mmCIF file with all atom_site columns, C-alpha atoms in Angstrom:
data_model
loop_
_atom_site.group_PDB
_atom_site.id
_atom_site.type_symbol
_atom_site.label_atom_id
_atom_site.label_alt_id
_atom_site.label_comp_id
_atom_site.label_asym_id
_atom_site.label_entity_id
_atom_site.label_seq_id
_atom_site.pdbx_PDB_ins_code
_atom_site.Cartn_x
_atom_site.Cartn_y
_atom_site.Cartn_z
_atom_site.occupancy
_atom_site.B_iso_or_equiv
_atom_site.pdbx_formal_charge
_atom_site.auth_seq_id
_atom_site.auth_comp_id
_atom_site.auth_asym_id
_atom_site.auth_atom_id
_atom_site.pdbx_PDB_model_num
ATOM 1   C CA . MET Y 1 1   ? -19.061 -31.838 35.185  1.00 0.00 ? 1   MET Y CA 1
ATOM 2   C CA . LYS Y 1 2   ? -15.513 -30.548 36.174  1.00 0.00 ? 2   LYS Y CA 1
ATOM 3   C CA . LYS Y 1 3   ? -14.350 -31.706 32.872  1.00 0.00 ? 3   LYS Y CA 1
ATOM 4   C CA . VAL Y 1 4   ? -16.763 -29.971 30.844  1.00 0.00 ? 4   VAL Y CA 1
ATOM 5   C CA . LEU Y 1 5   ? -16.203 -26.622 32.933  1.00 0.00 ? 5   LEU Y CA 1
ATOM 6   C CA . SER Y 1 6   ? -12.367 -27.091 32.249  1.00 0.00 ? 6   SER Y CA 1
ATOM 7   C CA . ILE Y 1 7   ? -12.990 -27.119 28.632  1.00 0.00 ? 7   ILE Y CA 1
ATOM 8   C CA . ILE Y 1 8   ? -15.428 -24.100 28.778  1.00 0.00 ? 8   ILE Y CA 1
ATOM 9   C CA . LEU Y 1 9   ? -12.761 -22.144 30.430  1.00 0.00 ? 9   LEU Y CA 1
ATOM 10  C CA . ILE Y 1 10  ? -9.987  -23.335 28.037  1.00 0.00 ? 10  ILE Y CA 1
ATOM 11  C CA . VAL Y 1 11  ? -12.294 -22.054 25.052  1.00 0.00 ? 11  VAL Y CA 1
ATOM 12  C CA . ALA Y 1 12  ? -12.838 -18.868 26.916  1.00 0.00 ? 12  ALA Y CA 1
ATOM 13  C CA . SER Y 1 13  ? -9.096  -18.061 27.429  1.00 0.00 ? 13  SER Y CA 1
ATOM 14  C CA . VAL Y 1 14  ? -8.359  -18.758 23.973  1.00 0.00 ? 14  VAL Y CA 1
ATOM 15  C CA . LEU Y 1 15  ? -11.267 -16.466 22.741  1.00 0.00 ? 15  LEU Y CA 1
ATOM 16  C CA . THR Y 1 16  ? -10.454 -13.615 24.964  1.00 0.00 ? 16  THR Y CA 1
ATOM 17  C CA . LEU Y 1 17  ? -6.772  -14.041 23.774  1.00 0.00 ? 17  LEU Y CA 1
ATOM 18  C CA . PHE Y 1 18  ? -7.949  -13.940 20.085  1.00 0.00 ? 18  PHE Y CA 1
ATOM 19  C CA . CYS Y 1 19  ? -10.120 -10.758 20.757  1.00 0.00 ? 19  CYS Y CA 1
ATOM 20  C CA . ALA Y 1 20  ? -7.186  -9.173  22.685  1.00 0.00 ? 20  ALA Y CA 1
ATOM 21  C CA . CYS Y 1 21  ? -4.924  -9.674  19.468  1.00 0.00 ? 21  CYS Y CA 1
ATOM 22  C CA . ASN Y 1 22  ? -7.268  -8.429  17.054  1.00 0.00 ? 22  ASN Y CA 1
ATOM 23  C CA . LYS Y 1 23  ? -8.541  -5.249  19.084  1.00 0.00 ? 23  LYS Y CA 1
ATOM 24  C CA . GLU Y 1 24  ? -7.346  -2.013  17.626  1.00 0.00 ? 24  GLU Y CA 1
ATOM 25  C CA . LYS Y 1 25  ? -4.353  -0.204  19.439  1.00 0.00 ? 25  LYS Y CA 1
ATOM 26  C CA . VAL Y 1 26  ? -2.718  3.154   19.014  1.00 0.00 ? 26  VAL Y CA 1
ATOM 27  C CA . ASP Y 1 27  ? 0.883   3.170   19.027  1.00 0.00 ? 27  ASP Y CA 1
ATOM 28  C CA . GLU Y 1 28  ? 3.163   4.949   21.321  1.00 0.00 ? 28  GLU Y CA 1
ATOM 29  C CA . SER Y 1 29  ? 3.715   8.031   19.106  1.00 0.00 ? 29  SER Y CA 1
ATOM 30  C CA . GLY Y 1 30  ? -0.341  8.247   18.504  1.00 0.00 ? 30  GLY Y CA 1
ATOM 31  C CA . LEU Y 1 31  ? 0.236   8.670   14.885  1.00 0.00 ? 31  LEU Y CA 1
ATOM 32  C CA . TYR Y 1 32  ? -0.939  5.049   13.750  1.00 0.00 ? 32  TYR Y CA 1
ATOM 33  C CA . SER Y 1 33  ? -3.866  2.621   14.704  1.00 0.00 ? 33  SER Y CA 1
ATOM 34  C CA . TYR Y 1 34  ? -3.131  -0.869  14.217  1.00 0.00 ? 34  TYR Y CA 1
ATOM 35  C CA . VAL Y 1 35  ? -4.228  -4.307  14.752  1.00 0.00 ? 35  VAL Y CA 1
ATOM 36  C CA . VAL Y 1 36  ? -2.010  -7.302  15.572  1.00 0.00 ? 36  VAL Y CA 1
ATOM 37  C CA . LEU Y 1 37  ? -2.503  -10.227 12.882  1.00 0.00 ? 37  LEU Y CA 1
ATOM 38  C CA . ASP Y 1 38  ? -2.480  -13.958 13.411  1.00 0.00 ? 38  ASP Y CA 1
ATOM 39  C CA . ASP Y 1 39  ? 1.088   -13.867 12.494  1.00 0.00 ? 39  ASP Y CA 1
ATOM 40  C CA . ASP Y 1 40  ? 1.904   -11.487 15.192  1.00 0.00 ? 40  ASP Y CA 1
ATOM 41  C CA . THR Y 1 41  ? 2.797   -8.656  12.758  1.00 0.00 ? 41  THR Y CA 1
ATOM 42  C CA . ALA Y 1 42  ? 0.913   -5.121  12.638  1.00 0.00 ? 42  ALA Y CA 1
ATOM 43  C CA . LYS Y 1 43  ? -1.561  -3.973  9.871   1.00 0.00 ? 43  LYS Y CA 1
ATOM 44  C CA . ILE Y 1 44  ? -1.892  -0.102  10.038  1.00 0.00 ? 44  ILE Y CA 1
ATOM 45  C CA . THR Y 1 45  ? -5.697  0.537   10.268  1.00 0.00 ? 45  THR Y CA 1
ATOM 46  C CA . LYS Y 1 46  ? -5.655  4.309   10.418  1.00 0.00 ? 46  LYS Y CA 1
ATOM 47  C CA . TYR Y 1 47  ? -3.190  7.312   10.131  1.00 0.00 ? 47  TYR Y CA 1
ATOM 48  C CA . ASN Y 1 48  ? -4.084  9.793   13.063  1.00 0.00 ? 48  ASN Y CA 1
ATOM 49  C CA . GLY Y 1 49  ? -1.451  12.683  12.170  1.00 0.00 ? 49  GLY Y CA 1
ATOM 50  C CA . THR Y 1 50  ? -2.937  16.079  11.764  1.00 0.00 ? 50  THR Y CA 1
ATOM 51  C CA . GLU Y 1 51  ? 0.078   18.202  11.249  1.00 0.00 ? 51  GLU Y CA 1
ATOM 52  C CA . PRO Y 1 52  ? 1.658   18.771  7.745   1.00 0.00 ? 52  PRO Y CA 1
ATOM 53  C CA . VAL Y 1 53  ? 4.486   16.480  6.844   1.00 0.00 ? 53  VAL Y CA 1
ATOM 54  C CA . VAL Y 1 54  ? 6.663   16.864  3.674   1.00 0.00 ? 54  VAL Y CA 1
ATOM 55  C CA . GLU Y 1 55  ? 8.094   13.358  3.928   1.00 0.00 ? 55  GLU Y CA 1
ATOM 56  C CA . LEU Y 1 56  ? 6.372   10.689  5.885   1.00 0.00 ? 56  LEU Y CA 1
ATOM 57  C CA . LYS Y 1 57  ? 8.508   7.472   6.352   1.00 0.00 ? 57  LYS Y CA 1
ATOM 58  C CA . ILE Y 1 58  ? 6.062   4.612   7.553   1.00 0.00 ? 58  ILE Y CA 1
ATOM 59  C CA . PRO Y 1 59  ? 7.853   2.940   10.228  1.00 0.00 ? 59  PRO Y CA 1
ATOM 60  C CA . SER Y 1 60  ? 8.774   -0.896  9.880   1.00 0.00 ? 60  SER Y CA 1
ATOM 61  C CA . SER Y 1 61  ? 7.508   -1.336  13.582  1.00 0.00 ? 61  SER Y CA 1
ATOM 62  C CA . LEU Y 1 62  ? 4.684   -0.208  15.892  1.00 0.00 ? 62  LEU Y CA 1
ATOM 63  C CA . ASP Y 1 63  ? 5.425   -1.213  19.737  1.00 0.00 ? 63  ASP Y CA 1
ATOM 64  C CA . ASP Y 1 64  ? 7.601   -3.959  18.699  1.00 0.00 ? 64  ASP Y CA 1
ATOM 65  C CA . TYR Y 1 65  ? 5.057   -5.442  15.889  1.00 0.00 ? 65  TYR Y CA 1
ATOM 66  C CA . THR Y 1 66  ? 6.546   -5.672  12.451  1.00 0.00 ? 66  THR Y CA 1
ATOM 67  C CA . VAL Y 1 67  ? 4.440   -3.691  10.045  1.00 0.00 ? 67  VAL Y CA 1
ATOM 68  C CA . THR Y 1 68  ? 3.649   -5.804  7.274   1.00 0.00 ? 68  THR Y CA 1
ATOM 69  C CA . VAL Y 1 69  ? 0.112   -4.430  5.769   1.00 0.00 ? 69  VAL Y CA 1
ATOM 70  C CA . ILE Y 1 70  ? -1.269  -0.985  5.235   1.00 0.00 ? 70  ILE Y CA 1
ATOM 71  C CA . GLY Y 1 71  ? -5.060  -1.673  5.576   1.00 0.00 ? 71  GLY Y CA 1
ATOM 72  C CA . THR Y 1 72  ? -8.202  -0.664  3.638   1.00 0.00 ? 72  THR Y CA 1
ATOM 73  C CA . GLU Y 1 73  ? -8.613  3.142   3.940   1.00 0.00 ? 73  GLU Y CA 1
ATOM 74  C CA . ALA Y 1 74  ? -5.777  3.662   6.416   1.00 0.00 ? 74  ALA Y CA 1
ATOM 75  C CA . PHE Y 1 75  ? -4.761  6.996   4.730   1.00 0.00 ? 75  PHE Y CA 1
ATOM 76  C CA . LYS Y 1 76  ? -8.085  7.604   2.807   1.00 0.00 ? 76  LYS Y CA 1
ATOM 77  C CA . ASP Y 1 77  ? -8.880  11.290  2.725   1.00 0.00 ? 77  ASP Y CA 1
ATOM 78  C CA . VAL Y 1 78  ? -5.566  12.627  4.434   1.00 0.00 ? 78  VAL Y CA 1
ATOM 79  C CA . GLN Y 1 79  ? -4.472  15.883  3.316   1.00 0.00 ? 79  GLN Y CA 1
ATOM 80  C CA . THR Y 1 80  ? -1.455  16.503  5.366   1.00 0.00 ? 80  THR Y CA 1
ATOM 81  C CA . ILE Y 1 81  ? 1.356   14.246  3.619   1.00 0.00 ? 81  ILE Y CA 1
ATOM 82  C CA . THR Y 1 82  ? 3.447   15.249  0.378   1.00 0.00 ? 82  THR Y CA 1
ATOM 83  C CA . VAL Y 1 83  ? 5.674   12.289  -0.020  1.00 0.00 ? 83  VAL Y CA 1
ATOM 84  C CA . VAL Y 1 84  ? 5.224   8.928   1.559   1.00 0.00 ? 84  VAL Y CA 1
ATOM 85  C CA . ARG Y 1 85  ? 7.897   6.078   1.791   1.00 0.00 ? 85  ARG Y CA 1
ATOM 86  C CA . THR Y 1 86  ? 6.851   2.712   2.785   1.00 0.00 ? 86  THR Y CA 1
ATOM 87  C CA . PRO Y 1 87  ? 9.017   0.527   5.082   1.00 0.00 ? 87  PRO Y CA 1
ATOM 88  C CA . ASP Y 1 88  ? 10.992  -2.361  4.160   1.00 0.00 ? 88  ASP Y CA 1
ATOM 89  C CA . THR Y 1 89  ? 8.717   -4.921  5.998   1.00 0.00 ? 89  THR Y CA 1
ATOM 90  C CA . LEU Y 1 90  ? 5.774   -4.064  4.187   1.00 0.00 ? 90  LEU Y CA 1
ATOM 91  C CA . THR Y 1 91  ? 4.089   -6.869  2.037   1.00 0.00 ? 91  THR Y CA 1
ATOM 92  C CA . LYS Y 1 92  ? 0.612   -5.341  1.051   1.00 0.00 ? 92  LYS Y CA 1
ATOM 93  C CA . ILE Y 1 93  ? -1.117  -2.326  0.407   1.00 0.00 ? 93  ILE Y CA 1
ATOM 94  C CA . GLU Y 1 94  ? -4.933  -3.028  0.683   1.00 0.00 ? 94  GLU Y CA 1
ATOM 95  C CA . ASP Y 1 95  ? -7.939  -1.369  -1.241  1.00 0.00 ? 95  ASP Y CA 1
ATOM 96  C CA . TYR Y 1 96  ? -8.567  2.295   -1.039  1.00 0.00 ? 96  TYR Y CA 1
ATOM 97  C CA . ALA Y 1 97  ? -5.525  2.694   1.301   1.00 0.00 ? 97  ALA Y CA 1
ATOM 98  C CA . PHE Y 1 98  ? -4.368  6.276   0.142   1.00 0.00 ? 98  PHE Y CA 1
ATOM 99  C CA . ALA Y 1 99  ? -7.484  7.138   -1.843  1.00 0.00 ? 99  ALA Y CA 1
ATOM 100 C CA . ASN Y 1 100 ? -8.207  10.678  -2.017  1.00 0.00 ? 100 ASN Y CA 1
ATOM 101 C CA . SER Y 1 101 ? -4.995  11.771  -0.123  1.00 0.00 ? 101 SER Y CA 1
ATOM 102 C CA . SER Y 1 102 ? -2.629  14.429  -0.685  1.00 0.00 ? 102 SER Y CA 1
ATOM 103 C CA . VAL Y 1 103 ? 0.329   12.284  -1.505  1.00 0.00 ? 103 VAL Y CA 1
ATOM 104 C CA . LYS Y 1 104 ? 2.533   13.809  -4.322  1.00 0.00 ? 104 LYS Y CA 1
ATOM 105 C CA . LYS Y 1 105 ? 5.298   11.095  -4.269  1.00 0.00 ? 105 LYS Y CA 1
ATOM 106 C CA . ALA Y 1 106 ? 4.555   7.318   -3.434  1.00 0.00 ? 106 ALA Y CA 1
ATOM 107 C CA . LEU Y 1 107 ? 8.013   5.752   -2.976  1.00 0.00 ? 107 LEU Y CA 1
ATOM 108 C CA . MET Y 1 108 ? 7.489   1.964   -2.475  1.00 0.00 ? 108 MET Y CA 1
ATOM 109 C CA . ASN Y 1 109 ? 10.843  0.847   -4.252  1.00 0.00 ? 109 ASN Y CA 1
ATOM 110 C CA . ARG Y 1 110 ? 12.337  0.223   -0.730  1.00 0.00 ? 110 ARG Y CA 1
ATOM 111 C CA . SER Y 1 111 ? 10.021  -2.352  0.307   1.00 0.00 ? 111 SER Y CA 1
ATOM 112 C CA . PRO Y 1 112 ? 11.269  -5.587  -1.329  1.00 0.00 ? 112 PRO Y CA 1
ATOM 113 C CA . LEU Y 1 113 ? 8.595   -7.785  0.350   1.00 0.00 ? 113 LEU Y CA 1
ATOM 114 C CA . LEU Y 1 114 ? 5.721   -5.778  -1.254  1.00 0.00 ? 114 LEU Y CA 1
ATOM 115 C CA . THR Y 1 115 ? 3.953   -8.142  -3.789  1.00 0.00 ? 115 THR Y CA 1
ATOM 116 C CA . GLU Y 1 116 ? 0.342   -6.428  -3.641  1.00 0.00 ? 116 GLU Y CA 1
ATOM 117 C CA . ILE Y 1 117 ? -1.109  -3.053  -3.969  1.00 0.00 ? 117 ILE Y CA 1
ATOM 118 C CA . GLY Y 1 118 ? -4.858  -3.336  -3.861  1.00 0.00 ? 118 GLY Y CA 1
ATOM 119 C CA . ALA Y 1 119 ? -7.787  -1.999  -5.870  1.00 0.00 ? 119 ALA Y CA 1
ATOM 120 C CA . TYR Y 1 120 ? -8.241  1.736   -5.632  1.00 0.00 ? 120 TYR Y CA 1
ATOM 121 C CA . ALA Y 1 121 ? -5.160  1.982   -3.439  1.00 0.00 ? 121 ALA Y CA 1
ATOM 122 C CA . PHE Y 1 122 ? -4.288  5.395   -4.813  1.00 0.00 ? 122 PHE Y CA 1
ATOM 123 C CA . SER Y 1 123 ? -7.396  6.546   -6.815  1.00 0.00 ? 123 SER Y CA 1
ATOM 124 C CA . GLU Y 1 124 ? -8.309  10.065  -7.009  1.00 0.00 ? 124 GLU Y CA 1
ATOM 125 C CA . CYS Y 1 125 ? -4.873  11.541  -5.448  1.00 0.00 ? 125 CYS Y CA 1
ATOM 126 C CA . LYS Y 1 126 ? -4.872  14.501  -7.358  1.00 0.00 ? 126 LYS Y CA 1
ATOM 127 C CA . ASN Y 1 127 ? -1.424  15.614  -6.394  1.00 0.00 ? 127 ASN Y CA 1
ATOM 128 C CA . LEU Y 1 128 ? 0.314   12.387  -6.963  1.00 0.00 ? 128 LEU Y CA 1
ATOM 129 C CA . VAL Y 1 129 ? 3.145   12.685  -9.727  1.00 0.00 ? 129 VAL Y CA 1
ATOM 130 C CA . GLN Y 1 130 ? 5.196   9.958   -9.147  1.00 0.00 ? 130 GLN Y CA 1
ATOM 131 C CA . ALA Y 1 131 ? 4.615   6.182   -7.886  1.00 0.00 ? 131 ALA Y CA 1
ATOM 132 C CA . ASP Y 1 132 ? 7.777   4.162   -7.425  1.00 0.00 ? 132 ASP Y CA 1
ATOM 133 C CA . MET Y 1 133 ? 6.932   0.753   -7.207  1.00 0.00 ? 133 MET Y CA 1
ATOM 134 C CA . PRO Y 1 134 ? 9.096   -2.271  -6.021  1.00 0.00 ? 134 PRO Y CA 1
ATOM 135 C CA . ARG Y 1 135 ? 10.663  -4.862  -8.129  1.00 0.00 ? 135 ARG Y CA 1
ATOM 136 C CA . ASP Y 1 136 ? 8.894   -7.874  -6.740  1.00 0.00 ? 136 ASP Y CA 1
ATOM 137 C CA . LEU Y 1 137 ? 5.497   -6.500  -7.005  1.00 0.00 ? 137 LEU Y CA 1
ATOM 138 C CA . GLU Y 1 138 ? 2.899   -9.328  -8.414  1.00 0.00 ? 138 GLU Y CA 1
ATOM 139 C CA . THR Y 1 139 ? -0.264  -7.678  -8.191  1.00 0.00 ? 139 THR Y CA 1
ATOM 140 C CA . LEU Y 1 140 ? -1.557  -4.204  -9.065  1.00 0.00 ? 140 LEU Y CA 1
ATOM 141 C CA . GLY Y 1 141 ? -5.214  -3.969  -8.532  1.00 0.00 ? 141 GLY Y CA 1
ATOM 142 C CA . THR Y 1 142 ? -8.060  -2.413  -10.802 1.00 0.00 ? 142 THR Y CA 1
ATOM 143 C CA . TYR Y 1 143 ? -8.204  1.188   -10.683 1.00 0.00 ? 143 TYR Y CA 1
ATOM 144 C CA . ALA Y 1 144 ? -5.205  1.289   -8.604  1.00 0.00 ? 144 ALA Y CA 1
ATOM 145 C CA . TYR Y 1 145 ? -4.218  4.895   -9.854  1.00 0.00 ? 145 TYR Y CA 1
ATOM 146 C CA . TYR Y 1 146 ? -7.760  5.840   -10.940 1.00 0.00 ? 146 TYR Y CA 1
ATOM 147 C CA . TYR Y 1 147 ? -7.883  9.533   -11.772 1.00 0.00 ? 147 TYR Y CA 1
ATOM 148 C CA . CYS Y 1 148 ? -4.573  10.293  -10.569 1.00 0.00 ? 148 CYS Y CA 1
ATOM 149 C CA . ASP Y 1 149 ? -4.684  12.968  -13.432 1.00 0.00 ? 149 ASP Y CA 1
ATOM 150 C CA . SER Y 1 150 ? -1.464  14.631  -12.429 1.00 0.00 ? 150 SER Y CA 1
ATOM 151 C CA . LEU Y 1 151 ? 0.655   11.320  -12.574 1.00 0.00 ? 151 LEU Y CA 1
ATOM 152 C CA . LYS Y 1 152 ? 3.510   11.615  -14.592 1.00 0.00 ? 152 LYS Y CA 1
ATOM 153 C CA . ILE Y 1 153 ? 5.969   8.763   -13.478 1.00 0.00 ? 153 ILE Y CA 1
ATOM 154 C CA . ALA Y 1 154 ? 4.973   5.224   -13.095 1.00 0.00 ? 154 ALA Y CA 1
ATOM 155 C CA . GLN Y 1 155 ? 8.126   3.345   -12.377 1.00 0.00 ? 155 GLN Y CA 1
ATOM 156 C CA . PHE Y 1 156 ? 8.038   -0.460  -12.886 1.00 0.00 ? 156 PHE Y CA 1
ATOM 157 C CA . ARG Y 1 157 ? 11.333  -2.219  -11.640 1.00 0.00 ? 157 ARG Y CA 1
ATOM 158 C CA . GLY Y 1 158 ? 10.342  -5.839  -12.448 1.00 0.00 ? 158 GLY Y CA 1
ATOM 159 C CA . ASP Y 1 159 ? 8.321   -7.714  -14.484 1.00 0.00 ? 159 ASP Y CA 1
ATOM 160 C CA . LYS Y 1 160 ? 6.119   -10.105 -12.247 1.00 0.00 ? 160 LYS Y CA 1
ATOM 161 C CA . VAL Y 1 161 ? 3.293   -7.653  -11.871 1.00 0.00 ? 161 VAL Y CA 1
ATOM 162 C CA . LYS Y 1 162 ? -0.105  -8.454  -13.240 1.00 0.00 ? 162 LYS Y CA 1
ATOM 163 C CA . ILE Y 1 163 ? -1.880  -5.142  -13.595 1.00 0.00 ? 163 ILE Y CA 1
ATOM 164 C CA . GLY Y 1 164 ? -5.641  -4.988  -13.107 1.00 0.00 ? 164 GLY Y CA 1
ATOM 165 C CA . GLU Y 1 165 ? -8.120  -3.503  -15.597 1.00 0.00 ? 165 GLU Y CA 1
ATOM 166 C CA . PHE Y 1 166 ? -8.380  0.225   -15.660 1.00 0.00 ? 166 PHE Y CA 1
ATOM 167 C CA . ALA Y 1 167 ? -5.448  0.502   -13.067 1.00 0.00 ? 167 ALA Y CA 1
ATOM 168 C CA . PHE Y 1 168 ? -4.351  3.849   -14.762 1.00 0.00 ? 168 PHE Y CA 1
ATOM 169 C CA . ASP Y 1 169 ? -7.579  5.065   -15.811 1.00 0.00 ? 169 ASP Y CA 1
ATOM 170 C CA . ALA Y 1 170 ? -7.851  8.939   -16.259 1.00 0.00 ? 170 ALA Y CA 1
ATOM 171 C CA . CYS Y 1 171 ? -4.244  9.203   -15.817 1.00 0.00 ? 171 CYS Y CA 1
ATOM 172 C CA . PRO Y 1 172 ? -3.616  11.168  -19.198 1.00 0.00 ? 172 PRO Y CA 1
ATOM 173 C CA . LYS Y 1 173 ? -0.223  12.170  -18.336 1.00 0.00 ? 173 LYS Y CA 1
ATOM 174 C CA . ALA Y 1 174 ? 1.389   8.950   -17.198 1.00 0.00 ? 174 ALA Y CA 1
ATOM 175 C CA . VAL Y 1 175 ? 4.449   7.737   -18.477 1.00 0.00 ? 175 VAL Y CA 1
ATOM 176 C CA . PHE Y 1 176 ? 5.573   4.104   -17.813 1.00 0.00 ? 176 PHE Y CA 1
ATOM 177 C CA . TYR Y 1 177 ? 9.383   3.577   -17.003 1.00 0.00 ? 177 TYR Y CA 1
ATOM 178 C CA . ILE Y 1 178 ? 10.375  0.020   -17.443 1.00 0.00 ? 178 ILE Y CA 1
ATOM 179 C CA . LYS Y 1 179 ? 13.327  -2.098  -18.164 1.00 0.00 ? 179 LYS Y CA 1
ATOM 180 C CA . SER Y 1 180 ? 13.911  -3.682  -21.444 1.00 0.00 ? 180 SER Y CA 1
ATOM 181 C CA . THR Y 1 181 ? 12.715  -7.026  -20.332 1.00 0.00 ? 181 THR Y CA 1
ATOM 182 C CA . SER Y 1 182 ? 9.688   -5.895  -18.757 1.00 0.00 ? 182 SER Y CA 1
ATOM 183 C CA . THR Y 1 183 ? 7.479   -7.318  -21.575 1.00 0.00 ? 183 THR Y CA 1
ATOM 184 C CA . ASN Y 1 184 ? 4.685   -7.903  -19.542 1.00 0.00 ? 184 ASN Y CA 1
ATOM 185 C CA . VAL Y 1 185 ? 4.246   -4.274  -18.499 1.00 0.00 ? 185 VAL Y CA 1
ATOM 186 C CA . LYS Y 1 186 ? 5.181   -3.011  -21.937 1.00 0.00 ? 186 LYS Y CA 1
ATOM 187 C CA . SER Y 1 187 ? 2.282   -4.855  -23.361 1.00 0.00 ? 187 SER Y CA 1
ATOM 188 C CA . TYR Y 1 188 ? -0.248  -3.408  -20.905 1.00 0.00 ? 188 TYR Y CA 1
ATOM 189 C CA . ALA Y 1 189 ? 1.106   0.034   -21.747 1.00 0.00 ? 189 ALA Y CA 1
ATOM 190 C CA . ASP Y 1 190 ? 0.907   -0.831  -25.582 1.00 0.00 ? 190 ASP Y CA 1
ATOM 191 C CA . MET Y 1 191 ? -2.743  -1.911  -25.002 1.00 0.00 ? 191 MET Y CA 1
ATOM 192 C CA . TYR Y 1 192 ? -3.615  1.209   -23.171 1.00 0.00 ? 192 TYR Y CA 1
ATOM 193 C CA . LYS Y 1 193 ? -1.600  3.484   -25.320 1.00 0.00 ? 193 LYS Y CA 1
ATOM 194 C CA . PHE Y 1 194 ? 0.742   4.733   -22.646 1.00 0.00 ? 194 PHE Y CA 1
ATOM 195 C CA . GLU Y 1 195 ? 4.143   6.142   -23.433 1.00 0.00 ? 195 GLU Y CA 1
ATOM 196 C CA . VAL Y 1 196 ? 6.969   3.954   -22.462 1.00 0.00 ? 196 VAL Y CA 1
ATOM 197 C CA . LYS Y 1 197 ? 10.617  4.850   -21.351 1.00 0.00 ? 197 LYS Y CA 1
ATOM 198 C CA . LEU Y 1 198 ? 13.238  2.290   -20.832 1.00 0.00 ? 198 LEU Y CA 1
ATOM 199 C CA . THR Y 1 199 ? 15.560  2.686   -17.856 1.00 0.00 ? 199 THR Y CA 1
ATOM 200 C CA . ASP Y 1 200 ? 18.096  0.737   -16.271 1.00 0.00 ? 200 ASP Y CA 1
ATOM 201 C CA . VAL Y 1 201 ? 16.732  1.583   -12.499 1.00 0.00 ? 201 VAL Y CA 1
ATOM 202 C CA . LYS Y 1 202 ? 17.213  -1.595  -10.253 1.00 0.00 ? 202 LYS Y CA 1
#
């Protein structure tokens, strides 16, 4: 009986610890809600800021937890940000993360670990004119920039990326800035009739 009770107590302790780690928290600044992931890093789940911000530099850590993921709909419908810069610790931007936000420039080039931008991540960002993506990006989700009809600069710094269907649908002004070696991106641009300009930006 005692052995069974001990096992129950151990299981209960583990479950309590698991729930505590996955419970949504608010960082010290009050600007970000987040959860702690299984690898002890943070995923931003919601941006709580209400004041206008010309340039938002998303922090690389929240309450000593390294920020690795911007979660689904975390910045969706936020209308107070003009320029957003992602941190160098970021590995993933989930679906709809910035959808229908006021972001004019999405600068992700200083996030060398960022390999995935999810489906509809920046969809319907009507003010977006520049999307600067990191060199080692591997996946750009379907409809990632759907209906960003002001988008002019889509900067690709590498050629590992697999671009999902209709990623730039309804982006009539978009020009792809790529390296001469970026054959993968060029093929996509040719398929969907986007203008391409060669650049040596690293």
